[in-house]
mmCIF file of C-alpha atoms in Angstrom:
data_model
loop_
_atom_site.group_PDB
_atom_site.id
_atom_site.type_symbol
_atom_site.label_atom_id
_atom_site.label_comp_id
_atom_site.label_asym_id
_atom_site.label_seq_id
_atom_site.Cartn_x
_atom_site.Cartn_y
_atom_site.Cartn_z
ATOM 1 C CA UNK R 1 -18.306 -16.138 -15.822
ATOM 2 C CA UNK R 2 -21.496 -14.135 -15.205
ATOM 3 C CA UNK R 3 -22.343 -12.341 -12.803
ATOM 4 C CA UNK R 4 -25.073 -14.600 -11.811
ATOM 5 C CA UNK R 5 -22.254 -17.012 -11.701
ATOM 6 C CA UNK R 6 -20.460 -15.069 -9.203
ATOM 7 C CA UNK R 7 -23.546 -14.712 -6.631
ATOM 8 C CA UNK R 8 -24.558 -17.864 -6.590
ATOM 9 C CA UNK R 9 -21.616 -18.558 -4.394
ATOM 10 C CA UNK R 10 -22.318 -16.286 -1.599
ATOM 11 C CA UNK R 11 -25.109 -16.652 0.846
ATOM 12 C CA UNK R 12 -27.706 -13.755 1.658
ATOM 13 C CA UNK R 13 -29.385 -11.026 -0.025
ATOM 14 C CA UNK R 14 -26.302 -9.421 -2.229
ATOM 15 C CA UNK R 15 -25.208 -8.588 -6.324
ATOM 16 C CA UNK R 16 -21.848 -9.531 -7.156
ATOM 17 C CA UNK R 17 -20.420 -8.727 -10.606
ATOM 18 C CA UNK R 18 -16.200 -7.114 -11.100
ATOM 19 C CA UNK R 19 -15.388 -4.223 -12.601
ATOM 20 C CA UNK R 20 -12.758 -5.187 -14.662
ATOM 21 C CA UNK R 21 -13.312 -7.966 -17.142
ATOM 22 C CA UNK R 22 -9.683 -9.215 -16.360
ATOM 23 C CA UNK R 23 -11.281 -10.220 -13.799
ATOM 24 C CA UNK R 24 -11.021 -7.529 -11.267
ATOM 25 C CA UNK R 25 -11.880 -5.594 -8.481
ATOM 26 C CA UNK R 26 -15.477 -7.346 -7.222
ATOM 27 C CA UNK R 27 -17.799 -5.055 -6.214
ATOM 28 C CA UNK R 28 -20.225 -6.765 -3.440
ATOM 29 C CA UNK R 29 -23.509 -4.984 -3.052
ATOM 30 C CA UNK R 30 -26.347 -5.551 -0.003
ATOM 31 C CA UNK R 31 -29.791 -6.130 -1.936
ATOM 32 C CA UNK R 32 -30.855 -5.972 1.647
ATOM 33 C CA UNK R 33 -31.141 -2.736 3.891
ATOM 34 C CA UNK R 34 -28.918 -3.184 7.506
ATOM 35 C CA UNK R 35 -27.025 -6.412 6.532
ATOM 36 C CA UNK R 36 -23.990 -6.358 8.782
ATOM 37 C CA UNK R 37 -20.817 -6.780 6.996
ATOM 38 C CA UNK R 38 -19.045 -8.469 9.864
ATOM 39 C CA UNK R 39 -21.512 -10.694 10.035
ATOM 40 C CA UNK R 40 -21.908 -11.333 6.122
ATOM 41 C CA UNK R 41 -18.088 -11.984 6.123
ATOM 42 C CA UNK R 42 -18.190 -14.725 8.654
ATOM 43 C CA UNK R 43 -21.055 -16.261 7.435
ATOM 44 C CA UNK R 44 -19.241 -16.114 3.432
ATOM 45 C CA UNK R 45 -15.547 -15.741 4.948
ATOM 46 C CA UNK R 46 -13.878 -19.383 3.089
ATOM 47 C CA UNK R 47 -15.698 -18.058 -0.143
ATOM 48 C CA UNK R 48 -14.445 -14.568 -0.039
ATOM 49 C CA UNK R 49 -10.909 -15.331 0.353
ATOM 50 C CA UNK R 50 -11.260 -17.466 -2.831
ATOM 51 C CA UNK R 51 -12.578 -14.655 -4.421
ATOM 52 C CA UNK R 52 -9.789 -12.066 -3.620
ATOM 53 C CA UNK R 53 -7.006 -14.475 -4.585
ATOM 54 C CA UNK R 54 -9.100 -14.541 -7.983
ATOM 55 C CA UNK R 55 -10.251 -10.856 -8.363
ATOM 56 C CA UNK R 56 -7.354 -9.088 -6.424
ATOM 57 C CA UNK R 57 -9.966 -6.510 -4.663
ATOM 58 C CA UNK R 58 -13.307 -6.410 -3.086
ATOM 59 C CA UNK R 59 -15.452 -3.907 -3.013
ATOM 60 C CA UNK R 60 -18.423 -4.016 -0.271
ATOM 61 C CA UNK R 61 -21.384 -1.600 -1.115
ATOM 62 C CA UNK R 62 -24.376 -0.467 1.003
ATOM 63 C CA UNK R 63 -23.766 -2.867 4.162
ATOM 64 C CA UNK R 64 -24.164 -1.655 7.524
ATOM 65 C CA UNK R 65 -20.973 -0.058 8.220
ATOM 66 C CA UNK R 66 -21.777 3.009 10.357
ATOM 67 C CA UNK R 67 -18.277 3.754 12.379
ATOM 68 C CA UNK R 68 -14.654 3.227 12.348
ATOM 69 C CA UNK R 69 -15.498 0.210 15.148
ATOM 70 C CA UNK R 70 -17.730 -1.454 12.698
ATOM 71 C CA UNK R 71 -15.111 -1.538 10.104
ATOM 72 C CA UNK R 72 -12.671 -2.634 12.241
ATOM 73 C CA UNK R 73 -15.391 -5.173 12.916
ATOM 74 C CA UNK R 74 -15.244 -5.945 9.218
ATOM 75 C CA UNK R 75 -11.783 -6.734 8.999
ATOM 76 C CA UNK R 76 -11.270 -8.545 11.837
ATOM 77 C CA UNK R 77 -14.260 -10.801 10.554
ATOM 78 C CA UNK R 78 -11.628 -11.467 7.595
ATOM 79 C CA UNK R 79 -8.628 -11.444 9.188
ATOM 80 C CA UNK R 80 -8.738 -11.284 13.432
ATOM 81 C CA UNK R 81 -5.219 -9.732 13.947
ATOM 82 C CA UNK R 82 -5.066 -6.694 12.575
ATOM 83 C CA UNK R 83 -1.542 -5.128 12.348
ATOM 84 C CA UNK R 84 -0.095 -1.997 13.754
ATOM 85 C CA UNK R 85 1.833 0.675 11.852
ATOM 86 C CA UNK R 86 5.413 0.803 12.026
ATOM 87 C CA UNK R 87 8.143 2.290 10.059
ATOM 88 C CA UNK R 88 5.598 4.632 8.416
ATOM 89 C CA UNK R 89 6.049 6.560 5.149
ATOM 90 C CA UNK R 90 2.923 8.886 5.746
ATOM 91 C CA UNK R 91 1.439 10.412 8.647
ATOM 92 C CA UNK R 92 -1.333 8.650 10.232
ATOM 93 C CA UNK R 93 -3.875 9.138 12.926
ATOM 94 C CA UNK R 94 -5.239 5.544 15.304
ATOM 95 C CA UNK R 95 -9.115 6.445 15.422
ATOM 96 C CA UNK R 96 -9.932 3.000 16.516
ATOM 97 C CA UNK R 97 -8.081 0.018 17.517
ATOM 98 C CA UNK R 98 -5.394 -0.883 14.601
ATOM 99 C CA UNK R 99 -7.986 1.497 12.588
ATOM 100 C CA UNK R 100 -5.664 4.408 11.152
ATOM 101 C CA UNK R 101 -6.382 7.302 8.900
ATOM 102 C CA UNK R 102 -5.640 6.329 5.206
ATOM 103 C CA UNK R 103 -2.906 9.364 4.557
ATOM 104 C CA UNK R 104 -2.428 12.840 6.057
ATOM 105 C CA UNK R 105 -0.706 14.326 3.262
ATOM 106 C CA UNK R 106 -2.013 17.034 1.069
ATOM 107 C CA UNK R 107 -5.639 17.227 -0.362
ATOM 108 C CA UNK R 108 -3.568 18.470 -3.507
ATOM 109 C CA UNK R 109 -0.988 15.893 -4.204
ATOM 110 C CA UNK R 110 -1.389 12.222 -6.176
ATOM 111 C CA UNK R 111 -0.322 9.493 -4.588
ATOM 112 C CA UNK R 112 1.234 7.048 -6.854
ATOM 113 C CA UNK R 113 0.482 3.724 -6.655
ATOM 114 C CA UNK R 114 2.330 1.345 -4.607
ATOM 115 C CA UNK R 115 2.063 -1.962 -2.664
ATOM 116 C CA UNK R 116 1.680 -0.876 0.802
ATOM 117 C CA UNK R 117 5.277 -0.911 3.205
ATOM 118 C CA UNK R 118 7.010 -2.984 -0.033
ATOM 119 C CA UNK R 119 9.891 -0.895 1.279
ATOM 120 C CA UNK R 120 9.785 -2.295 4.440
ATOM 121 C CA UNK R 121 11.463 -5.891 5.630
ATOM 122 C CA UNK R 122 7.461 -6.933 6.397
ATOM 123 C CA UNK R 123 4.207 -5.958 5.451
ATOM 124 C CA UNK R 124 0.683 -6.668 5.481
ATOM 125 C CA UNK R 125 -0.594 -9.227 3.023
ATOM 126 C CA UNK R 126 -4.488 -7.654 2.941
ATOM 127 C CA UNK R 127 -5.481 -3.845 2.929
ATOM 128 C CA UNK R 128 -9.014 -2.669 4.231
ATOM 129 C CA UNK R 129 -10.483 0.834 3.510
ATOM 130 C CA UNK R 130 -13.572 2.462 4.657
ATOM 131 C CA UNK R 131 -15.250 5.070 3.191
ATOM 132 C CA UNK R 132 -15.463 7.245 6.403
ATOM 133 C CA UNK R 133 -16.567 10.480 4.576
ATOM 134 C CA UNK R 134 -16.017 10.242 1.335
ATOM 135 C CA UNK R 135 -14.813 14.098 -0.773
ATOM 136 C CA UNK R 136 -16.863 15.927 -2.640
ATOM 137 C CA UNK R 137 -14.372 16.011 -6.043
ATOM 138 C CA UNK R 138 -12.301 13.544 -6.313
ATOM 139 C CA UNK R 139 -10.248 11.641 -3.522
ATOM 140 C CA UNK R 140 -10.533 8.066 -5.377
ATOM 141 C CA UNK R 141 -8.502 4.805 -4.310
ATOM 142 C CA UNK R 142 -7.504 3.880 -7.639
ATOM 143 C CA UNK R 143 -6.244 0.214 -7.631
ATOM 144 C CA UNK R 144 -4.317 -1.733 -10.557
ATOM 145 C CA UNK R 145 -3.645 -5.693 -10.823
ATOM 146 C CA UNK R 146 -0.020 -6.708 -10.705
ATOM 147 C CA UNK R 147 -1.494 -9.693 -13.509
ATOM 148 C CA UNK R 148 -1.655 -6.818 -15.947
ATOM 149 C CA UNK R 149 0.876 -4.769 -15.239
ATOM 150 C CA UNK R 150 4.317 -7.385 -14.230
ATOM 151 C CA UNK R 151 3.940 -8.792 -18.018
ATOM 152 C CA UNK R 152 4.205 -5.439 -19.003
ATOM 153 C CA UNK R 153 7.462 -4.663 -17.315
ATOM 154 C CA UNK R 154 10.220 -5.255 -20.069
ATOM 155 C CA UNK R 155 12.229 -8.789 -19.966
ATOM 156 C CA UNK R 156 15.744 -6.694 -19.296
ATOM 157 C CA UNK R 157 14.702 -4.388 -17.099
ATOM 158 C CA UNK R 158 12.693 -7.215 -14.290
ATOM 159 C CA UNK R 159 15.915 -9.348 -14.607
ATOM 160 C CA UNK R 160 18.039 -6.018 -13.375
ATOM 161 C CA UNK R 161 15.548 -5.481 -10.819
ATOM 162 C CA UNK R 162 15.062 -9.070 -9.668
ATOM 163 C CA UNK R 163 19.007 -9.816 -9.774
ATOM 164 C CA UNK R 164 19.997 -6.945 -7.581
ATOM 165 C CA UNK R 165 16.865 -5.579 -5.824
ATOM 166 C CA UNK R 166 16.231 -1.827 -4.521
ATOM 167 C CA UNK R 167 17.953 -0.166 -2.097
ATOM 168 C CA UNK R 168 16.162 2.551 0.086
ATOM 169 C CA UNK R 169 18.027 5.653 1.390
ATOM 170 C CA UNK R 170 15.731 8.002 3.413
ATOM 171 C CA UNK R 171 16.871 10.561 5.585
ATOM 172 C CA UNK R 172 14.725 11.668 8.870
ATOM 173 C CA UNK R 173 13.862 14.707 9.999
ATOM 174 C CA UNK R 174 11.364 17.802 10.984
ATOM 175 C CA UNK R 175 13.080 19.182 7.523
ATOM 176 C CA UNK R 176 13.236 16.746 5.259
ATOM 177 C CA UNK R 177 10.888 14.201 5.779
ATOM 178 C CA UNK R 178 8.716 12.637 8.712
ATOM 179 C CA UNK R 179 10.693 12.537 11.931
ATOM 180 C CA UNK R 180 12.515 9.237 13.128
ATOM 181 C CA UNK R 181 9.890 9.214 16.501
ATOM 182 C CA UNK R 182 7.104 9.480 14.430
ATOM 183 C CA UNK R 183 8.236 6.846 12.190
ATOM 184 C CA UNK R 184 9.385 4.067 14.766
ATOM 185 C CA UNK R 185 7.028 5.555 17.388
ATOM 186 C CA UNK R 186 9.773 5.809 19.994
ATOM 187 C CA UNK R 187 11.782 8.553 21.517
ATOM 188 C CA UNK R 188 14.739 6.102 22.189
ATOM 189 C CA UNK R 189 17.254 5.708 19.808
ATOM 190 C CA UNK R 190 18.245 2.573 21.121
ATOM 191 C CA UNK R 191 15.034 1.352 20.492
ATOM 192 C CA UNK R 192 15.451 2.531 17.096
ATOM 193 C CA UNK R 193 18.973 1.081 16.202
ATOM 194 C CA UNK R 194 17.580 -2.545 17.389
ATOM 195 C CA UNK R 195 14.639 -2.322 14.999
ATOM 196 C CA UNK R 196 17.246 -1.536 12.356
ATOM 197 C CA UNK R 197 19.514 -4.654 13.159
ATOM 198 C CA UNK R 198 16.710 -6.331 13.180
ATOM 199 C CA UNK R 199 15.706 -5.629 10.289
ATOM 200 C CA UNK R 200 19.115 -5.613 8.438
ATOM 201 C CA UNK R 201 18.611 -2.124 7.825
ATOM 202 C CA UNK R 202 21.751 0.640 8.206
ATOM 203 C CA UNK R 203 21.851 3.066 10.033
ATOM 204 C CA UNK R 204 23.712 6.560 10.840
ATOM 205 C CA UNK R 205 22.569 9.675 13.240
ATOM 206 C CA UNK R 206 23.440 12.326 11.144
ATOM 207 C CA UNK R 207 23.612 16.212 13.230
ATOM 208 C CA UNK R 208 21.643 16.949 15.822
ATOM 209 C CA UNK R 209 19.001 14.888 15.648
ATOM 210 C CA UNK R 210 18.609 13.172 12.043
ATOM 211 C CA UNK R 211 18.449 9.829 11.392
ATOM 212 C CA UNK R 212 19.631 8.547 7.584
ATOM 213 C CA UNK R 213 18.819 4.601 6.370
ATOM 214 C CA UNK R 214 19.257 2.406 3.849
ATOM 215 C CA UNK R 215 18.250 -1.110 3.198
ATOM 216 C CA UNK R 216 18.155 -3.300 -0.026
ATOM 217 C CA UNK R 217 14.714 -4.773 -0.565
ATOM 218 C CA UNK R 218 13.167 -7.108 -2.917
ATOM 219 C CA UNK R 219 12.205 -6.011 -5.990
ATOM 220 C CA UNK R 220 9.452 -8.776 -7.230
ATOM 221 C CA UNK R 221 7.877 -11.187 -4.738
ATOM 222 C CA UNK R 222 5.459 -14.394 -4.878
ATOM 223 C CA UNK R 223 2.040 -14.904 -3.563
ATOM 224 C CA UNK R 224 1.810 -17.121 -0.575
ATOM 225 C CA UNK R 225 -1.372 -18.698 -1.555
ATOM 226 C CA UNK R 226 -1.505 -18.336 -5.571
ATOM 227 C CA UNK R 227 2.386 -19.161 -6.138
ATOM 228 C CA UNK R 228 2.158 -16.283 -8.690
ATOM 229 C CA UNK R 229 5.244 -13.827 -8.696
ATOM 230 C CA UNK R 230 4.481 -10.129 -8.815
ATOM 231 C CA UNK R 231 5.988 -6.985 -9.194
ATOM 232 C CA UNK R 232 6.040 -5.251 -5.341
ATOM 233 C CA UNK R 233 8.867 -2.249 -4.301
ATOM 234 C CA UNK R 234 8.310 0.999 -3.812
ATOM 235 C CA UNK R 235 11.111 2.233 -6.177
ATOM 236 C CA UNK R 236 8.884 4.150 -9.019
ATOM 237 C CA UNK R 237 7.529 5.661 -5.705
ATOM 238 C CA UNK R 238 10.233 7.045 -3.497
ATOM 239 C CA UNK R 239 13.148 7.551 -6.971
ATOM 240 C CA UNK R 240 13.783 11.116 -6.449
ATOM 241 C CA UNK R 241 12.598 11.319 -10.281
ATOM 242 C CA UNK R 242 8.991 11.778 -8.829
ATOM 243 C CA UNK R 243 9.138 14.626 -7.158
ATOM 244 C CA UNK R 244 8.413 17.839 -9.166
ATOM 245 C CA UNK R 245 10.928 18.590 -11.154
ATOM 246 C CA UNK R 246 11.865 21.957 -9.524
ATOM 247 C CA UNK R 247 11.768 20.519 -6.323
ATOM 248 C CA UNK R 248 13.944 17.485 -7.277
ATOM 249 C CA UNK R 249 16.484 19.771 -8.689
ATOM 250 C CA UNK R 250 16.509 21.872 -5.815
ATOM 251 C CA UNK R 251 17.056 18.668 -3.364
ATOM 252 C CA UNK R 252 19.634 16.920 -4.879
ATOM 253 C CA UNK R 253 21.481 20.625 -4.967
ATOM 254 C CA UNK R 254 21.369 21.431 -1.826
ATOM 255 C CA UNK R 255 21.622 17.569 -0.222
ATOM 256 C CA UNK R 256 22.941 15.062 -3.181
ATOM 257 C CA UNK R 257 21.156 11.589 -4.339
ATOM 258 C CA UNK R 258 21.849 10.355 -0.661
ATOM 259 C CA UNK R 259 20.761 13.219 1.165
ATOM 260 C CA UNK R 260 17.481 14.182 -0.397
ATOM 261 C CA UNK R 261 14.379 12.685 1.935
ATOM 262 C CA UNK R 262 13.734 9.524 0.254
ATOM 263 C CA UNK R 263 15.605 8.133 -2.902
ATOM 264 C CA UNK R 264 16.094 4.163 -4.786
ATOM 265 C CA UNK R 265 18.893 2.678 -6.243
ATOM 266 C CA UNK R 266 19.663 -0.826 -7.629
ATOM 267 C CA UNK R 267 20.617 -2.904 -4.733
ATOM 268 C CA UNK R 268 23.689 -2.810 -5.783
ATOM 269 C CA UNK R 269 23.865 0.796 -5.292
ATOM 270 C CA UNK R 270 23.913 2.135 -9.197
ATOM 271 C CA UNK R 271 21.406 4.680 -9.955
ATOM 272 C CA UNK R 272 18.254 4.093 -11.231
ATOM 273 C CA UNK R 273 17.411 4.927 -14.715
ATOM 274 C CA UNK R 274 14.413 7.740 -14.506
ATOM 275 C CA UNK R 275 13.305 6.358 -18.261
ATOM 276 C CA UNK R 276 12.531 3.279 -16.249
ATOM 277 C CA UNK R 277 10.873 4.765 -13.313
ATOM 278 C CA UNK R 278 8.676 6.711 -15.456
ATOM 279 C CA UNK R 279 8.170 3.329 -17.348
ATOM 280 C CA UNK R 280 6.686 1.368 -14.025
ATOM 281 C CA UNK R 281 4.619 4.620 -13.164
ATOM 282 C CA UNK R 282 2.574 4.821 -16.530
ATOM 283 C CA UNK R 283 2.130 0.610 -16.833
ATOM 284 C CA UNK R 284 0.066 1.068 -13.458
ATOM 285 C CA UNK R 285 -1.753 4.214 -14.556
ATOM 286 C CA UNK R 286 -2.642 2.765 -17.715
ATOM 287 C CA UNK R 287 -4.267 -0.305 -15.948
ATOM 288 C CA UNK R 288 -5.743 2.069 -13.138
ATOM 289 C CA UNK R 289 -9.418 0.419 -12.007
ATOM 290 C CA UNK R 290 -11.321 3.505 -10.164
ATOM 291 C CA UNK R 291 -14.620 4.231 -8.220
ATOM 292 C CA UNK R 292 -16.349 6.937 -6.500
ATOM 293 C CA UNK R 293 -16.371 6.123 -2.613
ATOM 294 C CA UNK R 294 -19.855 6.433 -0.925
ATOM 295 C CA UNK R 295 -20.404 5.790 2.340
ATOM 296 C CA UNK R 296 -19.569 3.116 4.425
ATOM 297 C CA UNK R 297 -17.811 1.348 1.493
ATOM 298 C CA UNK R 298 -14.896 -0.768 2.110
ATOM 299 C CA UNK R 299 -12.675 -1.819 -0.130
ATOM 300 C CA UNK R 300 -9.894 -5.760 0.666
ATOM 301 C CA UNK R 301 -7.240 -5.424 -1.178
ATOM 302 C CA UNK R 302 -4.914 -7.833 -1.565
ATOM 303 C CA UNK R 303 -1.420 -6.331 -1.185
ATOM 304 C CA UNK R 304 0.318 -8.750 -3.530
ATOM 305 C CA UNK R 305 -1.920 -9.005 -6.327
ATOM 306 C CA UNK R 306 -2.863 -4.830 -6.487
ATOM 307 C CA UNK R 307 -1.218 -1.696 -6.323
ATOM 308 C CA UNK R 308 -3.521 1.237 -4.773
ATOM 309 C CA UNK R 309 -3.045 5.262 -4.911
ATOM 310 C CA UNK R 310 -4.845 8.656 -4.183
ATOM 311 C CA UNK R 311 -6.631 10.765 -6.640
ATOM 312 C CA UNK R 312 -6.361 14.062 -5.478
ATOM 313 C CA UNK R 313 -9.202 15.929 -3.875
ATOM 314 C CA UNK R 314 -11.153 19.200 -2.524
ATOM 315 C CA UNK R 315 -13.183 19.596 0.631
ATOM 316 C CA UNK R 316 -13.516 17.334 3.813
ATOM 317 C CA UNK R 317 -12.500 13.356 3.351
ATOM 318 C CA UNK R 318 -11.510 11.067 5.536
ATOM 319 C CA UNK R 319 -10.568 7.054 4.349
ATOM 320 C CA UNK R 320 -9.576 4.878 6.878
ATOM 321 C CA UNK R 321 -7.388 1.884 6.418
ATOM 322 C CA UNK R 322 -6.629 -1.638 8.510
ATOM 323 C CA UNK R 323 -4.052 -4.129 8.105
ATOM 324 C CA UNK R 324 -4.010 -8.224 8.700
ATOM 325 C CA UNK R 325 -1.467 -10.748 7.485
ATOM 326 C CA UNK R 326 1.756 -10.172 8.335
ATOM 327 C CA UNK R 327 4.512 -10.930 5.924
ATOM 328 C CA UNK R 328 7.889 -11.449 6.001
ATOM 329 C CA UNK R 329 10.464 -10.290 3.115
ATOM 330 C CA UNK R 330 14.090 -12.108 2.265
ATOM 331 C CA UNK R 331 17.476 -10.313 3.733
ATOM 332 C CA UNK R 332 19.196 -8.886 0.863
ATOM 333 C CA UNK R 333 22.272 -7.109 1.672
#
């Protein structure tokens, strides 16, 4: 399929060619200067969902996209509802409605890639990003396509995953991690313990004000749309095998596998092999897909189909990120 191929399906003034010869990761570009994305998304919106079931991600390139309400525009020309942000992982600032700050976390750290909230008992079936102010040196949203990388994933060690699932232990607190009214954005704990019955999630106040969890999750998943079954958990991710070494040592010294801020098991509670979380981290690296953000770019991504991370970066950068399609993940234990 050429690229020709590709545009002839859209209407208006745009180039359309992927990235990735797989294929993946469609980069959209505006031939034309002030075409409104919103608008170019309704008028091309049955097309473009085509398209991101086929390519994964879609990257739209020198649109009119001036402000964190136009995005949100954007996305809610794709998908109307956006989602909120509950049980977070990160920190995250609302600048707009349902528009939040990408990550608050350190300029200096990677962030590995991950389906977004695969931890949680729902999550958002489509990503958005916008290229808000883009960094200087580095700061890329790497993405990687689940089509390369859950072939990959050895026969023995997806049937282990897929027969028992991951379980989630994170502890709460100023200390340790991101506080439990930050994360549930409540003060009341009996708001708290309902989301966590709710959610068939477990649950234990631990001193003065900590809160510990854990919940067994799936460990693959299938598309809703393409049938196709993917890799999507967040165990490579939280295993306390990625923290620095010195750090990790340090942790599960002073606190033990259960205490440390965030760690995965097997859902039936035997410990993950680090050989094997090392294993899932370098099959998405190797099929990493990366740009340089400009401005006003924004990137769909479906959250099934591709994993996305954080290239570390220096001086001022701020990506935003929306959520649509709500999902809903199988009880496990």
């Amino acid at each position: 399929m050429t690229a020709q191929d590709v545009r002839a399906r859209f209407t208006g003034p745009v180039t359309a060619a992927p990235l990735d010869p797989e294929p993946f990761l469609l980069r959209i570009e505006a031939t034309a200067p002030g075409l409104r994305l919103d608008e170019w998304i309704r008028a091309n919106r049955a097309q473009l969902g085509e398209e991101l079931d086929r390519h994964a991600a879609l990257l739209f390139r020198g649109f009119a996209v001036d402000s964190p309400e136009e995005f949100g525009a954007a996305a809610r020309a794709f998908s109307p509802e956006l989602l909120d942000y509950l049980e977070r992982a990160a920190p995250r600032t609302e600048i707009a409605d349902k528009v939040f700050t990408s990550t608050e976390l350190s300029q200096d750290q990677w962030i590995a890639f991950h389906h977004e909230m695969s931890y949680s008992h729902n999550w958002p079936g489509r990503l958005y990003f916008y290229g808000d102010r883009p960094s200087r040196t580095g700061g890329a949203t790497p993405v990687a396509s689940e089509r390369a990388v859950f072939p990959r994933i050895p026969a023995e060690l997806r049937e282990r995953f897929q027969r028992h699932g991951v379980c989630y232990v994170r502890n709460y607190g100023p200390v340790l991690d991101i506080p439990w009214q930050v994360v549930f954005q409540t003060t009341d704990r009996a708001e708290v313990e309902a989301y966590c019955r709710a959610s068939h999630t477990r649950f234990e106040w631990v001193g003065k004000d900590g809160l510990r969890t854990r919940a067994v999750r799936q460990a693959v998943s299938r598309h809703p749309r393409t049938g196709e079954t993917v890799w999507f958990n967040h165990a490579h991710l939280w295993h306390v095998s990625a923290l620095q070494p010195e750090v990790a040592e340090y942790l599960l010294g002073a606190y033990g596998p259960e205490g440390v801020p965030r760690n995965a098991f097997y859902g039936d509670g035997s410990p993950l092999e680090d050989e094997a979380v090392a294993l899932i981290g370098k099959l998405y690296e190797d099929s990493a897909v990366s740009f340089p953000w400009q401005r006003g770019d924004v990137l769909v991504v479906d959250n099934y189909l591709a994993t996305h991370a954080r290239e570390p970066f220096r001086g001022d950068r701020r990506i935003l990120v929306a959520m649509s399609d709500l999902q809903v993940g199988r009880h496990l234990g």
